[in-house]
mmCIF file with all atom_site columns, C-alpha atoms in Angstrom:
data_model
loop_
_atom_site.group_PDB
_atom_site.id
_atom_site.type_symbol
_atom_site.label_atom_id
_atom_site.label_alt_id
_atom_site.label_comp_id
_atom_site.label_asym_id
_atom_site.label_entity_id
_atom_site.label_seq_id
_atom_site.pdbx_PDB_ins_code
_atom_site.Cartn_x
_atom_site.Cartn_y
_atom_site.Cartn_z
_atom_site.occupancy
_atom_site.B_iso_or_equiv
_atom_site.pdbx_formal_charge
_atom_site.auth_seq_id
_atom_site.auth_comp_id
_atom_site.auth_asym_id
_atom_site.auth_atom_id
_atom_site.pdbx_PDB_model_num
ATOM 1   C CA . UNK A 1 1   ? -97.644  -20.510 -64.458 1.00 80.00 ? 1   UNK A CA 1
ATOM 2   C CA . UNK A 1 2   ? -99.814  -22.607 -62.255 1.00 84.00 ? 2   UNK A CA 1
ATOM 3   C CA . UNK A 1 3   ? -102.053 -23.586 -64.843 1.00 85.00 ? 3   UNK A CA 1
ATOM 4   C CA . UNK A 1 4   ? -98.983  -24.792 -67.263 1.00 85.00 ? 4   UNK A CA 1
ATOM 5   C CA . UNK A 1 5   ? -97.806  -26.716 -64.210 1.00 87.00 ? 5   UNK A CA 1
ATOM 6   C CA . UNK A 1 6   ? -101.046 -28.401 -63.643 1.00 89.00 ? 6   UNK A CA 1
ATOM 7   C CA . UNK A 1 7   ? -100.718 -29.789 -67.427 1.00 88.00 ? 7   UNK A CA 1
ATOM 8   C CA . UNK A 1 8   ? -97.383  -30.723 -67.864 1.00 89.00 ? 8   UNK A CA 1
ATOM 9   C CA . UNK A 1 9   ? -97.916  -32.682 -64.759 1.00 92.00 ? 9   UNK A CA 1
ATOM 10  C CA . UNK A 1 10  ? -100.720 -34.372 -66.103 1.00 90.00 ? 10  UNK A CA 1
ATOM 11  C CA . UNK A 1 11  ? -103.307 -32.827 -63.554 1.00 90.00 ? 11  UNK A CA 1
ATOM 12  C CA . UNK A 1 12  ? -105.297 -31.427 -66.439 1.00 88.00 ? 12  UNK A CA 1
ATOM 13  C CA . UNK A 1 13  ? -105.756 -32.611 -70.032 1.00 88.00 ? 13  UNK A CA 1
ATOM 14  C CA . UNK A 1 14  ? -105.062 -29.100 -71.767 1.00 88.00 ? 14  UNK A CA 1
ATOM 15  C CA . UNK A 1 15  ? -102.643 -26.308 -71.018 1.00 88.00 ? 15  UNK A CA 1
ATOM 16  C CA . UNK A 1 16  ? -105.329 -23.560 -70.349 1.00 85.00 ? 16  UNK A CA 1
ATOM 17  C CA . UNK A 1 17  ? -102.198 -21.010 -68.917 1.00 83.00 ? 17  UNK A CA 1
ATOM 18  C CA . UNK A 1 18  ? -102.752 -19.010 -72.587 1.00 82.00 ? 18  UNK A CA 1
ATOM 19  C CA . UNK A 1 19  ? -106.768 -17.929 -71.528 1.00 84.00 ? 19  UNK A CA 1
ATOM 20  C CA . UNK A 1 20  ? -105.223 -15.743 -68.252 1.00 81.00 ? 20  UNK A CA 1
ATOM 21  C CA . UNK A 1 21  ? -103.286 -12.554 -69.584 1.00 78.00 ? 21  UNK A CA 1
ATOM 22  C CA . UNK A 1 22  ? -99.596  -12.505 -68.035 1.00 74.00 ? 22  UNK A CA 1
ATOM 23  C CA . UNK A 1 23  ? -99.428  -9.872  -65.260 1.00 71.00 ? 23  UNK A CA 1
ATOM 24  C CA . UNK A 1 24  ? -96.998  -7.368  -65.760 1.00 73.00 ? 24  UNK A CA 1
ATOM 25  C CA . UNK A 1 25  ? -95.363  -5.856  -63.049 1.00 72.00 ? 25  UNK A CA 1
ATOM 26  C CA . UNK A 1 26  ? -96.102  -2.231  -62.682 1.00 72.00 ? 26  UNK A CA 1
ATOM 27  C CA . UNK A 1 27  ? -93.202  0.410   -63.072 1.00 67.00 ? 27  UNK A CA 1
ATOM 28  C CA . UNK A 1 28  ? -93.037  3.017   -60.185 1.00 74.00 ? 28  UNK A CA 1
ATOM 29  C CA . UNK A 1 29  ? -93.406  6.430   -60.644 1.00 76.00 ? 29  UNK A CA 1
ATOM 30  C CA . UNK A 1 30  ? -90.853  8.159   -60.561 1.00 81.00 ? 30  UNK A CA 1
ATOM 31  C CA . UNK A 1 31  ? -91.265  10.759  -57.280 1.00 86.00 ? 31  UNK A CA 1
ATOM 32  C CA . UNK A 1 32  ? -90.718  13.791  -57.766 1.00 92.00 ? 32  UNK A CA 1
ATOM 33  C CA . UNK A 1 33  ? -90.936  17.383  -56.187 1.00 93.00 ? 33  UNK A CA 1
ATOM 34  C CA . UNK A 1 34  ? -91.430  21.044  -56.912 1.00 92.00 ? 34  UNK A CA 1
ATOM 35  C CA . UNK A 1 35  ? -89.207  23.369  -57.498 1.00 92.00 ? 35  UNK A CA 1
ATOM 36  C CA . UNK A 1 36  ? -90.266  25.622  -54.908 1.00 93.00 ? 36  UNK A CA 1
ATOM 37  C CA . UNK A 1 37  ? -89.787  22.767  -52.716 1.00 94.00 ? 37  UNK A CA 1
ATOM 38  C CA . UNK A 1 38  ? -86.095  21.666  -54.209 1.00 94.00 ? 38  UNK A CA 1
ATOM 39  C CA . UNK A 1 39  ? -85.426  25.399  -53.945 1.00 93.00 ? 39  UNK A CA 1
ATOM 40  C CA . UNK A 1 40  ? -86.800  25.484  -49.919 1.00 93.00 ? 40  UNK A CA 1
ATOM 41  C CA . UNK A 1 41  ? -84.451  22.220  -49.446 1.00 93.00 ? 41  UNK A CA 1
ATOM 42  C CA . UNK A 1 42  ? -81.363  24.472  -51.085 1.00 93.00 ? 42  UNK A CA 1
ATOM 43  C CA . UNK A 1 43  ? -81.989  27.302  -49.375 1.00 91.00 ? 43  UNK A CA 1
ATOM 44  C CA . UNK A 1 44  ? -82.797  25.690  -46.005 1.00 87.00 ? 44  UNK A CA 1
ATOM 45  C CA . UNK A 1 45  ? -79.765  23.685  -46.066 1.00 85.00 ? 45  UNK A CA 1
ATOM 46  C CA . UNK A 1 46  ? -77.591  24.844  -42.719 1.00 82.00 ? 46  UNK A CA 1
ATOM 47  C CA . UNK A 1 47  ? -74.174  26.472  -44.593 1.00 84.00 ? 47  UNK A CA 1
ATOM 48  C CA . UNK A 1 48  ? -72.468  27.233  -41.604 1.00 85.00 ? 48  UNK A CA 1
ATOM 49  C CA . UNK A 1 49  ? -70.174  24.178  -41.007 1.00 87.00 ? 49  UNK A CA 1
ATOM 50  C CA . UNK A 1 50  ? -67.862  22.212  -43.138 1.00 87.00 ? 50  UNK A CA 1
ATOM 51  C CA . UNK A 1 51  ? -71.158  19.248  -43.044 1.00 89.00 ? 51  UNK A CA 1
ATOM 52  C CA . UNK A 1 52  ? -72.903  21.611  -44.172 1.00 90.00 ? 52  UNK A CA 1
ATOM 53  C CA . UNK A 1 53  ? -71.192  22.860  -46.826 1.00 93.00 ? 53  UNK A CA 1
ATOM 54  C CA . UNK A 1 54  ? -69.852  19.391  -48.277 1.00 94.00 ? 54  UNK A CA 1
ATOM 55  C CA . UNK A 1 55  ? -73.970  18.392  -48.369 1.00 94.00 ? 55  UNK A CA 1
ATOM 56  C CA . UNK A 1 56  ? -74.881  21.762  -50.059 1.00 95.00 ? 56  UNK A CA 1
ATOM 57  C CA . UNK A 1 57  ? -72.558  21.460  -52.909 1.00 96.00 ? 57  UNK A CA 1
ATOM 58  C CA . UNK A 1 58  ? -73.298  17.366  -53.214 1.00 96.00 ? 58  UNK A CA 1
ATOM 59  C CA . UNK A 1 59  ? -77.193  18.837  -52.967 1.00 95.00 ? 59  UNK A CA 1
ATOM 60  C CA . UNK A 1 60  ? -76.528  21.101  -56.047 1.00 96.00 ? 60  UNK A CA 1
ATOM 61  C CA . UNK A 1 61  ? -74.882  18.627  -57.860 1.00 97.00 ? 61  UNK A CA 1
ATOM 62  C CA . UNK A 1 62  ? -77.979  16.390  -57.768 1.00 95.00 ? 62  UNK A CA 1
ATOM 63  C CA . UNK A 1 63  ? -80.925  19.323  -57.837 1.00 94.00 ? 63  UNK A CA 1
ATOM 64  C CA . UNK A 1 64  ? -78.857  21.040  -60.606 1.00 94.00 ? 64  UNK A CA 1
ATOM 65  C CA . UNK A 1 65  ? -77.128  19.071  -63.018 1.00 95.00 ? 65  UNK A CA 1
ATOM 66  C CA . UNK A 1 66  ? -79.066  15.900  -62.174 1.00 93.00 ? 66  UNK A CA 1
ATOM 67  C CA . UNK A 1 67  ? -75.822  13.867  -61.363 1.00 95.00 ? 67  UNK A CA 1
ATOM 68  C CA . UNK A 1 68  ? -76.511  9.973   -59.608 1.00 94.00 ? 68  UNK A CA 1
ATOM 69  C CA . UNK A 1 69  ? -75.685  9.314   -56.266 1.00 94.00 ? 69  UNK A CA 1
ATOM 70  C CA . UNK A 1 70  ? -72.711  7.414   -57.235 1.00 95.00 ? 70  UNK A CA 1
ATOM 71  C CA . UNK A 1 71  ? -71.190  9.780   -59.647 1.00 96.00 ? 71  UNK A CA 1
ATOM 72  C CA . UNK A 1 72  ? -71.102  12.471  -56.859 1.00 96.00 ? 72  UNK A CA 1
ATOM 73  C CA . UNK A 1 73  ? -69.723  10.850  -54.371 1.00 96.00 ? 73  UNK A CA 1
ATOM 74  C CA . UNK A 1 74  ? -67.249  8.985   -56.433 1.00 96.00 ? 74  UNK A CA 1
ATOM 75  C CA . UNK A 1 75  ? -66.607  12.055  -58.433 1.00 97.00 ? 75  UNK A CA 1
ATOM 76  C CA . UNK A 1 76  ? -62.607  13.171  -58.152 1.00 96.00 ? 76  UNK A CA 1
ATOM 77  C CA . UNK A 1 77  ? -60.610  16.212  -59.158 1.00 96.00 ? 77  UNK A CA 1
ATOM 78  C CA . UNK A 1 78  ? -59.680  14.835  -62.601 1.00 96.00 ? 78  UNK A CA 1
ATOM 79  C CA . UNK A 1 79  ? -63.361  15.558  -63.531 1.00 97.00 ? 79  UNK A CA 1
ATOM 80  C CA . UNK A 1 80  ? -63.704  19.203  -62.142 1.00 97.00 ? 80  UNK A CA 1
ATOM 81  C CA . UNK A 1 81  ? -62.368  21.746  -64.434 1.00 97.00 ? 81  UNK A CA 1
ATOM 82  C CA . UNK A 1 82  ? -63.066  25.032  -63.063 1.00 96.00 ? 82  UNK A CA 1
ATOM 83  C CA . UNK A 1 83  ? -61.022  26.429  -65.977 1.00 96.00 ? 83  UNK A CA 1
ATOM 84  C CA . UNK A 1 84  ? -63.572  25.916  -68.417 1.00 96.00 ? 84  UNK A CA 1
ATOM 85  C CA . UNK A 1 85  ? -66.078  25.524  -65.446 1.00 96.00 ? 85  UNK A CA 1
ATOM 86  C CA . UNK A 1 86  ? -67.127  22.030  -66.866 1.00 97.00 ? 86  UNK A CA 1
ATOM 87  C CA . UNK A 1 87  ? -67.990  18.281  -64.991 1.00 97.00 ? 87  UNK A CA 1
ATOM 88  C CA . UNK A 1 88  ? -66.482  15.577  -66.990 1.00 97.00 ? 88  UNK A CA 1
ATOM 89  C CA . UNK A 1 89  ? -67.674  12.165  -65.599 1.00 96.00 ? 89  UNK A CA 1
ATOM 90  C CA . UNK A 1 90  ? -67.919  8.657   -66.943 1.00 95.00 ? 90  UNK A CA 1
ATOM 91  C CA . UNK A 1 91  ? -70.920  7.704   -65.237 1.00 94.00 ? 91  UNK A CA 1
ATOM 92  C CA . UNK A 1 92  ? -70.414  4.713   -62.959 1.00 92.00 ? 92  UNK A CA 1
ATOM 93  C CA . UNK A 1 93  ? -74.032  3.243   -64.152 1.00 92.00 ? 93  UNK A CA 1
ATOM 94  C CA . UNK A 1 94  ? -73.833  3.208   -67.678 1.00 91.00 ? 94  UNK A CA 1
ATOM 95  C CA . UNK A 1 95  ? -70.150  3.937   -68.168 1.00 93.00 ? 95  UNK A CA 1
ATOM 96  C CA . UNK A 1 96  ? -70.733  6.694   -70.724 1.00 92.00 ? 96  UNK A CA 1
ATOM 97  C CA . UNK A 1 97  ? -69.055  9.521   -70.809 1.00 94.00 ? 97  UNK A CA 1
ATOM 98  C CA . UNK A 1 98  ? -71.067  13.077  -69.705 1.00 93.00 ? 98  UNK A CA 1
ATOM 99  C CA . UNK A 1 99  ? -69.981  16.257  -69.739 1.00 94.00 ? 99  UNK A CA 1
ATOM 100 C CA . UNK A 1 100 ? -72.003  19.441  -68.157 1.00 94.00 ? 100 UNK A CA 1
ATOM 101 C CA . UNK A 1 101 ? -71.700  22.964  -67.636 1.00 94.00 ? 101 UNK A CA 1
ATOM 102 C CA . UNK A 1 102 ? -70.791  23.974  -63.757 1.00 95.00 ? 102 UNK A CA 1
ATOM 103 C CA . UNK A 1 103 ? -73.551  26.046  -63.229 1.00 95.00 ? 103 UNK A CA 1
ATOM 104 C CA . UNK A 1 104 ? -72.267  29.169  -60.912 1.00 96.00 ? 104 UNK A CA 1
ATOM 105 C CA . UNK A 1 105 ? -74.097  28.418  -58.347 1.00 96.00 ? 105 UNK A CA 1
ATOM 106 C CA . UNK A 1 106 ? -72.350  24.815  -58.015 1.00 96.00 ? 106 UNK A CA 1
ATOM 107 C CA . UNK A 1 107 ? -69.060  26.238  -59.254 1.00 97.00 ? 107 UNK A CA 1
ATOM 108 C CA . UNK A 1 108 ? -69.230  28.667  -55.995 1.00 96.00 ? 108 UNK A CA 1
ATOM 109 C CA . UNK A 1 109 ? -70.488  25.791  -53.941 1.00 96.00 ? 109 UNK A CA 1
ATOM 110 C CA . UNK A 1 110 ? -67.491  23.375  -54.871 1.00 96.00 ? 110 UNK A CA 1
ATOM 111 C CA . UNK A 1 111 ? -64.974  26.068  -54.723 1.00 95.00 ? 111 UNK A CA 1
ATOM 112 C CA . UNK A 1 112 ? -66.279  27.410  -50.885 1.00 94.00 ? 112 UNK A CA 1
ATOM 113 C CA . UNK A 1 113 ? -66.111  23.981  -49.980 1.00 93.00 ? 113 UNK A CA 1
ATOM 114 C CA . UNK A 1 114 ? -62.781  22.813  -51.518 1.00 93.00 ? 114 UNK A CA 1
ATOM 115 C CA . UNK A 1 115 ? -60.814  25.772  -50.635 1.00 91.00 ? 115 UNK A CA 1
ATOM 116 C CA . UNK A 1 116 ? -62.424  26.678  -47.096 1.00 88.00 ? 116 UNK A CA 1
ATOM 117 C CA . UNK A 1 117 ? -63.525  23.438  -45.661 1.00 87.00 ? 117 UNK A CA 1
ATOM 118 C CA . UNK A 1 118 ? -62.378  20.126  -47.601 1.00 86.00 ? 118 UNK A CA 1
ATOM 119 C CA . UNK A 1 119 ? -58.911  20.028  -45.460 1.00 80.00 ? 119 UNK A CA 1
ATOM 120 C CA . UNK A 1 120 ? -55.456  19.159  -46.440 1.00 82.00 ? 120 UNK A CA 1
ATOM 121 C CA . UNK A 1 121 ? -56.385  15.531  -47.597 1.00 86.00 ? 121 UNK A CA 1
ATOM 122 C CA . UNK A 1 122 ? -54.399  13.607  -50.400 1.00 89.00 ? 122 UNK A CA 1
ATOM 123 C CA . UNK A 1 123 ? -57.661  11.654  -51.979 1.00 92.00 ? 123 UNK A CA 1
ATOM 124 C CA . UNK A 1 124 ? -58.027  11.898  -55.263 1.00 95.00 ? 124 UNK A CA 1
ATOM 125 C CA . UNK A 1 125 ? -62.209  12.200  -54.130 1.00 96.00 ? 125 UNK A CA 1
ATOM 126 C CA . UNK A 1 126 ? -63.632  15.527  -53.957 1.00 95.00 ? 126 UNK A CA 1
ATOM 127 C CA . UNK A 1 127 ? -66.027  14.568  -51.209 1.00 95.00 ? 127 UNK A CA 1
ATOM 128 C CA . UNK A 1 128 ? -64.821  13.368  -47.781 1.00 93.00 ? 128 UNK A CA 1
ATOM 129 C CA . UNK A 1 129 ? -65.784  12.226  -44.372 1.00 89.00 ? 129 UNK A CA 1
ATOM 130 C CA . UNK A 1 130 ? -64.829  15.095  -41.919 1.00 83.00 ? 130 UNK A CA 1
ATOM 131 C CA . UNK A 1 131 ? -63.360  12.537  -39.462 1.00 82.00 ? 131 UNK A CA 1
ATOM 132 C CA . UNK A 1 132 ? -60.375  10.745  -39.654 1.00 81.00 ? 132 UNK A CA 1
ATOM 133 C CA . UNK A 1 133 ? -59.708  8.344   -41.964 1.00 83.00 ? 133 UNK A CA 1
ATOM 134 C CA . UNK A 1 134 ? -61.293  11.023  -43.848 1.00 85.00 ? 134 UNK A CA 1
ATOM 135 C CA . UNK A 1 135 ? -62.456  8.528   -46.575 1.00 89.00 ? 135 UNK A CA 1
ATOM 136 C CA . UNK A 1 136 ? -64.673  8.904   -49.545 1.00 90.00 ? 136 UNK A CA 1
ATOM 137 C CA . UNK A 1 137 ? -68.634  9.078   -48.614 1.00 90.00 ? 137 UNK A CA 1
ATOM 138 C CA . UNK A 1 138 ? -70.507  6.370   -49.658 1.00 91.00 ? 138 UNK A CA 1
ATOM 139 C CA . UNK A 1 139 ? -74.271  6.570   -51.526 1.00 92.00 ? 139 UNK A CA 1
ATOM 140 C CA . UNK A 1 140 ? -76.244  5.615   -47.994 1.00 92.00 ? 140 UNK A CA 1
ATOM 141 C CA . UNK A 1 141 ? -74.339  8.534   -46.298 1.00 92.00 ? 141 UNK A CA 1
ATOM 142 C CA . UNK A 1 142 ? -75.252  11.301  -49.041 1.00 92.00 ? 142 UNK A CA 1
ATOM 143 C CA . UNK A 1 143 ? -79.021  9.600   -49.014 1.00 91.00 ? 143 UNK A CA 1
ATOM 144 C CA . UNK A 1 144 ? -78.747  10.291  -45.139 1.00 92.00 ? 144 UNK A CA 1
ATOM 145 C CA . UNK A 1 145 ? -77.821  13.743  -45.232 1.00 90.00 ? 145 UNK A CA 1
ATOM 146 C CA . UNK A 1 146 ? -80.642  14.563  -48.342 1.00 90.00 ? 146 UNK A CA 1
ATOM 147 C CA . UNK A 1 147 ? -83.505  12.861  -45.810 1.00 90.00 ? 147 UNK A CA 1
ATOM 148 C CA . UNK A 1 148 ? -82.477  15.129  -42.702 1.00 89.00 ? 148 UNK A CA 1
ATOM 149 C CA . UNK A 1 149 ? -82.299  17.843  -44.686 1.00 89.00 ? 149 UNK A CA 1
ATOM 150 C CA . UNK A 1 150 ? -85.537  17.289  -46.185 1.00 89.00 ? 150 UNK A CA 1
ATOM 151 C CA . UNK A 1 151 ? -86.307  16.392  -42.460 1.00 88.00 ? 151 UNK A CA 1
ATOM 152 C CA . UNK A 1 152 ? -85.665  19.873  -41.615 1.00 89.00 ? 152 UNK A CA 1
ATOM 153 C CA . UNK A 1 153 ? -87.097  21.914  -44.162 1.00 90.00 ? 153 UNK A CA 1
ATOM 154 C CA . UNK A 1 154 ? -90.944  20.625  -43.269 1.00 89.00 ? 154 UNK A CA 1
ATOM 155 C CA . UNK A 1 155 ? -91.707  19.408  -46.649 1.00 90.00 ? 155 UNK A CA 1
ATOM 156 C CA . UNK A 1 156 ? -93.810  16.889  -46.140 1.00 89.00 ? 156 UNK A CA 1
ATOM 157 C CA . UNK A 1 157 ? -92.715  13.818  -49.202 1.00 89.00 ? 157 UNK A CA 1
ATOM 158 C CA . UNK A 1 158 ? -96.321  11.778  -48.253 1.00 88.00 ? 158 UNK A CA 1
ATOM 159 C CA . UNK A 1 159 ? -95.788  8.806   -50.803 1.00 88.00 ? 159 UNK A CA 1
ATOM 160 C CA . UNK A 1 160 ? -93.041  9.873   -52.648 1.00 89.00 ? 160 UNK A CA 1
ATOM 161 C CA . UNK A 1 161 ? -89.203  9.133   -51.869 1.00 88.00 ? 161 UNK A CA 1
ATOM 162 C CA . UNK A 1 162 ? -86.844  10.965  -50.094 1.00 86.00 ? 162 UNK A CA 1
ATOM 163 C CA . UNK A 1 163 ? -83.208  10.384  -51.339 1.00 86.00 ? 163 UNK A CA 1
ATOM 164 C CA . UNK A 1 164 ? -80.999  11.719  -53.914 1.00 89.00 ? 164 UNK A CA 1
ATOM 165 C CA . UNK A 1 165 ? -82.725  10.179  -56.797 1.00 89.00 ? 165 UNK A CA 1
ATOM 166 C CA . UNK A 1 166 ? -85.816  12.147  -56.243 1.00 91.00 ? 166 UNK A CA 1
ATOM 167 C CA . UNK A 1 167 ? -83.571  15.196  -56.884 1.00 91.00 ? 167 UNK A CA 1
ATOM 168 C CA . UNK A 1 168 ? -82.777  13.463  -59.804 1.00 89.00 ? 168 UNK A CA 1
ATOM 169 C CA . UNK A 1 169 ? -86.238  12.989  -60.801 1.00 90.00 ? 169 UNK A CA 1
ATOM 170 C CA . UNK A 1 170 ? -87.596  16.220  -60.196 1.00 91.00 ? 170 UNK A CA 1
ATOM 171 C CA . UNK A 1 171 ? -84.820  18.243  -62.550 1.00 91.00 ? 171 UNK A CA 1
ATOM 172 C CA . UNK A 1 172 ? -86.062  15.733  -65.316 1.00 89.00 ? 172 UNK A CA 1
ATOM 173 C CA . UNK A 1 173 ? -89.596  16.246  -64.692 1.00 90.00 ? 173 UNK A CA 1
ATOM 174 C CA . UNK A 1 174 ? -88.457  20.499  -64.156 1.00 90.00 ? 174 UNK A CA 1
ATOM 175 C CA . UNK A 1 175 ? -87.160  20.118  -67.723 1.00 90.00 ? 175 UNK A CA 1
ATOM 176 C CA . UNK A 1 176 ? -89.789  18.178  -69.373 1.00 90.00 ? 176 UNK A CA 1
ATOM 177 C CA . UNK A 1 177 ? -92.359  20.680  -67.973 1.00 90.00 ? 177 UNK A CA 1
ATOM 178 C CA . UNK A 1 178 ? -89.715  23.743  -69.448 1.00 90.00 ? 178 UNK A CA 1
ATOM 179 C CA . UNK A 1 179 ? -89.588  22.490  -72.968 1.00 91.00 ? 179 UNK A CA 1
ATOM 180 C CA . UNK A 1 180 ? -86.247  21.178  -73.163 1.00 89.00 ? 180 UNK A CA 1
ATOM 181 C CA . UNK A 1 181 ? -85.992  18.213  -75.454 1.00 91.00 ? 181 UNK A CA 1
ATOM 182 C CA . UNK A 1 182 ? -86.552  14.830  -74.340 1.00 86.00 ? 182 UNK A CA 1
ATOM 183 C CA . UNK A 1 183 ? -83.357  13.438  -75.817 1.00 85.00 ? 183 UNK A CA 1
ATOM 184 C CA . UNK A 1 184 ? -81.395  16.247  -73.870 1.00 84.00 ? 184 UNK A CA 1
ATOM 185 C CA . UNK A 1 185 ? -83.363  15.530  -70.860 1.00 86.00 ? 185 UNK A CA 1
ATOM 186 C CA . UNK A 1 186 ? -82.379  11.872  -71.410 1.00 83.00 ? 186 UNK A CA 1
ATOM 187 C CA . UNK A 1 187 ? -78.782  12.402  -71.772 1.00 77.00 ? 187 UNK A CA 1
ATOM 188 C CA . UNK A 1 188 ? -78.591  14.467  -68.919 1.00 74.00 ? 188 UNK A CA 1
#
């Protein structure tokens, strides 16, 4: 760029900006960790109170089914049907429709925490503050509660990141590594 400044104004005789390659900005890898160390974060995280088990079944929601911050904490009751034990989203960043299996493990999760713990609330949003105005959670308040309990499990993320998305990540990686298709990895 500096080089095609310099001789369009007239500094040099020749635009010499073609001889230097154009520098690319690198893409970040994607962090990621093990599943022994998703499974330590599941099975460290404290059950015991209703915090607790609103962040354990927004945890399996991301470690599981690979869901984006924003889709679980925007997610409502319109896209839980434990009928057919499905998750029917549009997905807030792409706006495309996805539908996946509730695994029993988050089925269990979301029905311990929406029948024992949730409250008496009107919102149409499955996950709530547990103070009053009991409001939706927002994406910085689920990336909190993923750090602490990272935090507390001793895992030790070095380099890599420490929010949601790495869940995220590491199911994709998980199913790369177990064969699954990389189109159904994609779409999920």
């Amino acid at each position: 760029m500096f080089l095609k400044f310099l001789s369009e104004a007239k500094y040099l005789k020749k635009d010499y900006s073609f001889i230097i390659p154009h520098f690319k900005t690198p893409q970040p890898m994607p962090s990621v960790y093990s599943m022994l160390e998703v499974q330590q974060l599941e099975e460290k995280m404290n059950c015991n109170t209703p915090f607790g088990k609103r962040n354990y079944a927004m945890l399996l929601l991301a470690t599981r089914l690979g869901l984006r911050t924003g889709d679980i904490v925007t997610m409502t009751f319109d896209e839980l049907d434990f009928r057919t034990e499905t998750i029917r989203i549009i997905q807030n960043k792409t706006g495309i429709p996805l539908e996946l299996p509730m695994l029993p493990c988050v089925c269990s999760a979301l029905k311990d925490y929406l029948q024992n713990y949730r409250g008496n609330s009107t919102s149409e949003y499955v996950f709530l503050s547990l103070h009053p105005p009991f409001s939706r959670l927002s994406p910085t308040a689920f990336g909190r509660y993923v750090r602490l309990a990272l935090q507390a499990t001793g895992i030790k993320p070095g380099t890599r990141k420490i929010g949601p998305h790495a869940m995220r990540s590491s199911l994709a990686s998980s199913m790369v590594n177990d064969g699954i298709p990389y189109e159904a990895v994609r779409r999920t």
